[in-house]
């Protein structure tokens, strides 16, 4: 039996989604072009590069960083990012003393305008249940070892407020341009499961 | 009639905040100790079960938002304050909780009471 991705049987979830989509289309409840436009936007246009630009700006511009930490929604909108699942944004800063990490234990809440759609592991039951009870153990699995004296704050997104982590700027990046800095910033660091390296 | 691509994208990019523009006096202020209620509603709720009946400290008042427990069931917005509340892992998990670990959660007014 062939094992290429094109010929493998669809998973139950994929079959269910396809069935639902066909039904909704046949009944005229959704428009194919609207579905395609949304998928294209969140697959190709909105993603963690947006958040990376926000982070890089905060690193090079102390006044922007101050605005970002005080009123995340407005500061992020200054760079042109806003919309669904990012209407009320709070940005939390990682420092040598405090490490922040994000989760949604109830479902999969995530800041779409700055980070795009959530990775599969972020939505998985093991991550959601374990990061609140053993954050240091989960971070270790991501290769992130925290000093015992570092305070860990796990942000559980239960409301319509969406969070984003402002990672620590790596050492040795002093002379770098904003654009080069943005290229260093990863999705996982803005969720808070990893730290950044130069 | 289904919305078209332009309407769908417009709605997504515009978003829709759950904030409610009404002036309600906050029942709690930053620094207050609160205890979450031990509630088990049959319908939609945003109070995580692992935080039932736990003491935390109000860190921030986000303002007034609609209340999903009623709004999700078509029972009205029940606008109320949502607070950022910090819980110590020791208080939540007992001896398994890390000394320097904390959980910060958004808690609606209806989910909590003042704690002594």
PDB file of C-alpha atoms in Angstrom, chain A residues 28-31 33-34 37-38 41-42 70 82-84 87-88 90 105-106 132-133 135-136 148-156 158-161 163, chain B residues 1-5 8-9 12-19 45-48 50 60 62 65 68 82 84 86 93 96 100-106 108:
ATOM      1  CA  UNK A  28     -26.093  27.789   0.808  1.00  0.00           C
ATOM      2  CA  UNK A  29     -25.124  28.690   4.360  1.00  0.00           C
ATOM      3  CA  UNK A  30     -21.506  29.386   3.465  1.00  0.00           C
ATOM      4  CA  UNK A  31     -19.821  30.679   0.335  1.00  0.00           C
ATOM      5  CA  UNK A  33     -14.949  31.886  -1.903  1.00  0.00           C
ATOM      6  CA  UNK A  34     -15.403  33.185   1.648  1.00  0.00           C
ATOM      7  CA  UNK A  37     -10.347  33.705   1.504  1.00  0.00           C
ATOM      8  CA  UNK A  38     -10.260  33.013   5.243  1.00  0.00           C
ATOM      9  CA  UNK A  41      -5.463  34.777   4.928  1.00  0.00           C
ATOM     10  CA  UNK A  42      -4.662  32.687   8.008  1.00  0.00           C
ATOM     11  CA  UNK A  70       0.634  49.320  29.024  1.00  0.00           C
ATOM     12  CA  UNK A  82      -5.705  43.834  14.738  1.00  0.00           C
ATOM     13  CA  UNK A  83      -8.857  41.809  14.323  1.00  0.00           C
ATOM     14  CA  UNK A  84     -10.552  38.647  15.433  1.00  0.00           C
ATOM     15  CA  UNK A  87      -9.406  42.538  20.035  1.00  0.00           C
ATOM     16  CA  UNK A  88      -8.077  42.930  23.583  1.00  0.00           C
ATOM     17  CA  UNK A  90      -2.084  42.017  26.806  1.00  0.00           C
ATOM     18  CA  UNK A 105      -6.714  25.106  29.417  1.00  0.00           C
ATOM     19  CA  UNK A 106     -10.376  25.334  28.344  1.00  0.00           C
ATOM     20  CA  UNK A 132      -0.390  24.592  34.525  1.00  0.00           C
ATOM     21  CA  UNK A 133       0.593  21.841  36.953  1.00  0.00           C
ATOM     22  CA  UNK A 135       5.371  24.313  33.905  1.00  0.00           C
ATOM     23  CA  UNK A 136       9.087  23.749  34.449  1.00  0.00           C
ATOM     24  CA  UNK A 148      15.097  27.737  40.286  1.00  0.00           C
ATOM     25  CA  UNK A 149      14.886  31.370  41.434  1.00  0.00           C
ATOM     26  CA  UNK A 150      13.108  32.484  38.237  1.00  0.00           C
ATOM     27  CA  UNK A 151       9.404  33.077  38.822  1.00  0.00           C
ATOM     28  CA  UNK A 152       7.137  31.251  36.347  1.00  0.00           C
ATOM     29  CA  UNK A 153       3.791  32.754  35.383  1.00  0.00           C
ATOM     30  CA  UNK A 154       1.442  30.554  33.389  1.00  0.00           C
ATOM     31  CA  UNK A 155      -1.230  32.677  31.701  1.00  0.00           C
ATOM     32  CA  UNK A 156      -4.426  30.651  31.254  1.00  0.00           C
ATOM     33  CA  UNK A 158     -10.039  31.976  29.955  1.00  0.00           C
ATOM     34  CA  UNK A 159     -11.553  35.268  28.786  1.00  0.00           C
ATOM     35  CA  UNK A 160     -11.590  37.229  25.505  1.00  0.00           C
ATOM     36  CA  UNK A 161      -8.281  38.866  26.452  1.00  0.00           C
ATOM     37  CA  UNK A 163      -1.847  37.289  25.497  1.00  0.00           C
TER      38      UNK A 163
ATOM     39  CA  UNK B   1     -27.806  34.193   2.378  1.00  0.00           C
ATOM     40  CA  UNK B   2     -24.166  33.348   3.095  1.00  0.00           C
ATOM     41  CA  UNK B   3     -21.702  36.190   3.559  1.00  0.00           C
ATOM     42  CA  UNK B   4     -19.260  36.652   0.681  1.00  0.00           C
ATOM     43  CA  UNK B   5     -15.448  36.597   0.781  1.00  0.00           C
ATOM     44  CA  UNK B   8     -15.961  37.356   5.777  1.00  0.00           C
ATOM     45  CA  UNK B   9     -12.473  38.851   5.574  1.00  0.00           C
ATOM     46  CA  UNK B  12     -12.234  38.710  10.619  1.00  0.00           C
ATOM     47  CA  UNK B  13      -9.862  41.631  10.210  1.00  0.00           C
ATOM     48  CA  UNK B  14     -12.140  44.040  12.072  1.00  0.00           C
ATOM     49  CA  UNK B  15     -12.794  41.683  14.977  1.00  0.00           C
ATOM     50  CA  UNK B  16     -15.445  42.217  17.597  1.00  0.00           C
ATOM     51  CA  UNK B  17     -14.505  42.927  21.192  1.00  0.00           C
ATOM     52  CA  UNK B  18     -16.484  41.318  23.995  1.00  0.00           C
ATOM     53  CA  UNK B  19     -16.131  44.549  25.979  1.00  0.00           C
ATOM     54  CA  UNK B  45     -18.520  28.396  31.684  1.00  0.00           C
ATOM     55  CA  UNK B  46     -15.036  29.915  31.696  1.00  0.00           C
ATOM     56  CA  UNK B  47     -14.121  29.022  35.235  1.00  0.00           C
ATOM     57  CA  UNK B  48     -11.535  26.250  34.964  1.00  0.00           C
ATOM     58  CA  UNK B  50      -8.788  23.201  38.691  1.00  0.00           C
ATOM     59  CA  UNK B  60      -5.430  43.951  37.127  1.00  0.00           C
ATOM     60  CA  UNK B  62      -9.548  44.544  32.528  1.00  0.00           C
ATOM     61  CA  UNK B  65     -17.065  42.341  29.435  1.00  0.00           C
ATOM     62  CA  UNK B  68     -20.154  33.823  28.560  1.00  0.00           C
ATOM     63  CA  UNK B  82     -13.103  40.692  34.384  1.00  0.00           C
ATOM     64  CA  UNK B  84      -6.542  39.203  36.109  1.00  0.00           C
ATOM     65  CA  UNK B  86      -2.743  35.482  40.277  1.00  0.00           C
ATOM     66  CA  UNK B  93      -1.810  22.049  43.658  1.00  0.00           C
ATOM     67  CA  UNK B  96       3.215  19.283  44.200  1.00  0.00           C
ATOM     68  CA  UNK B 100       8.090  29.996  42.453  1.00  0.00           C
ATOM     69  CA  UNK B 101       5.290  29.016  40.060  1.00  0.00           C
ATOM     70  CA  UNK B 102       2.109  31.027  39.540  1.00  0.00           C
ATOM     71  CA  UNK B 103      -1.013  30.794  37.391  1.00  0.00           C
ATOM     72  CA  UNK B 104      -2.569  34.021  36.144  1.00  0.00           C
ATOM     73  CA  UNK B 105      -6.183  33.697  35.052  1.00  0.00           C
ATOM     74  CA  UNK B 106      -8.975  35.997  33.898  1.00  0.00           C
ATOM     75  CA  UNK B 108     -15.330  37.214  35.912  1.00  0.00           C
TER      76      UNK B 108
END
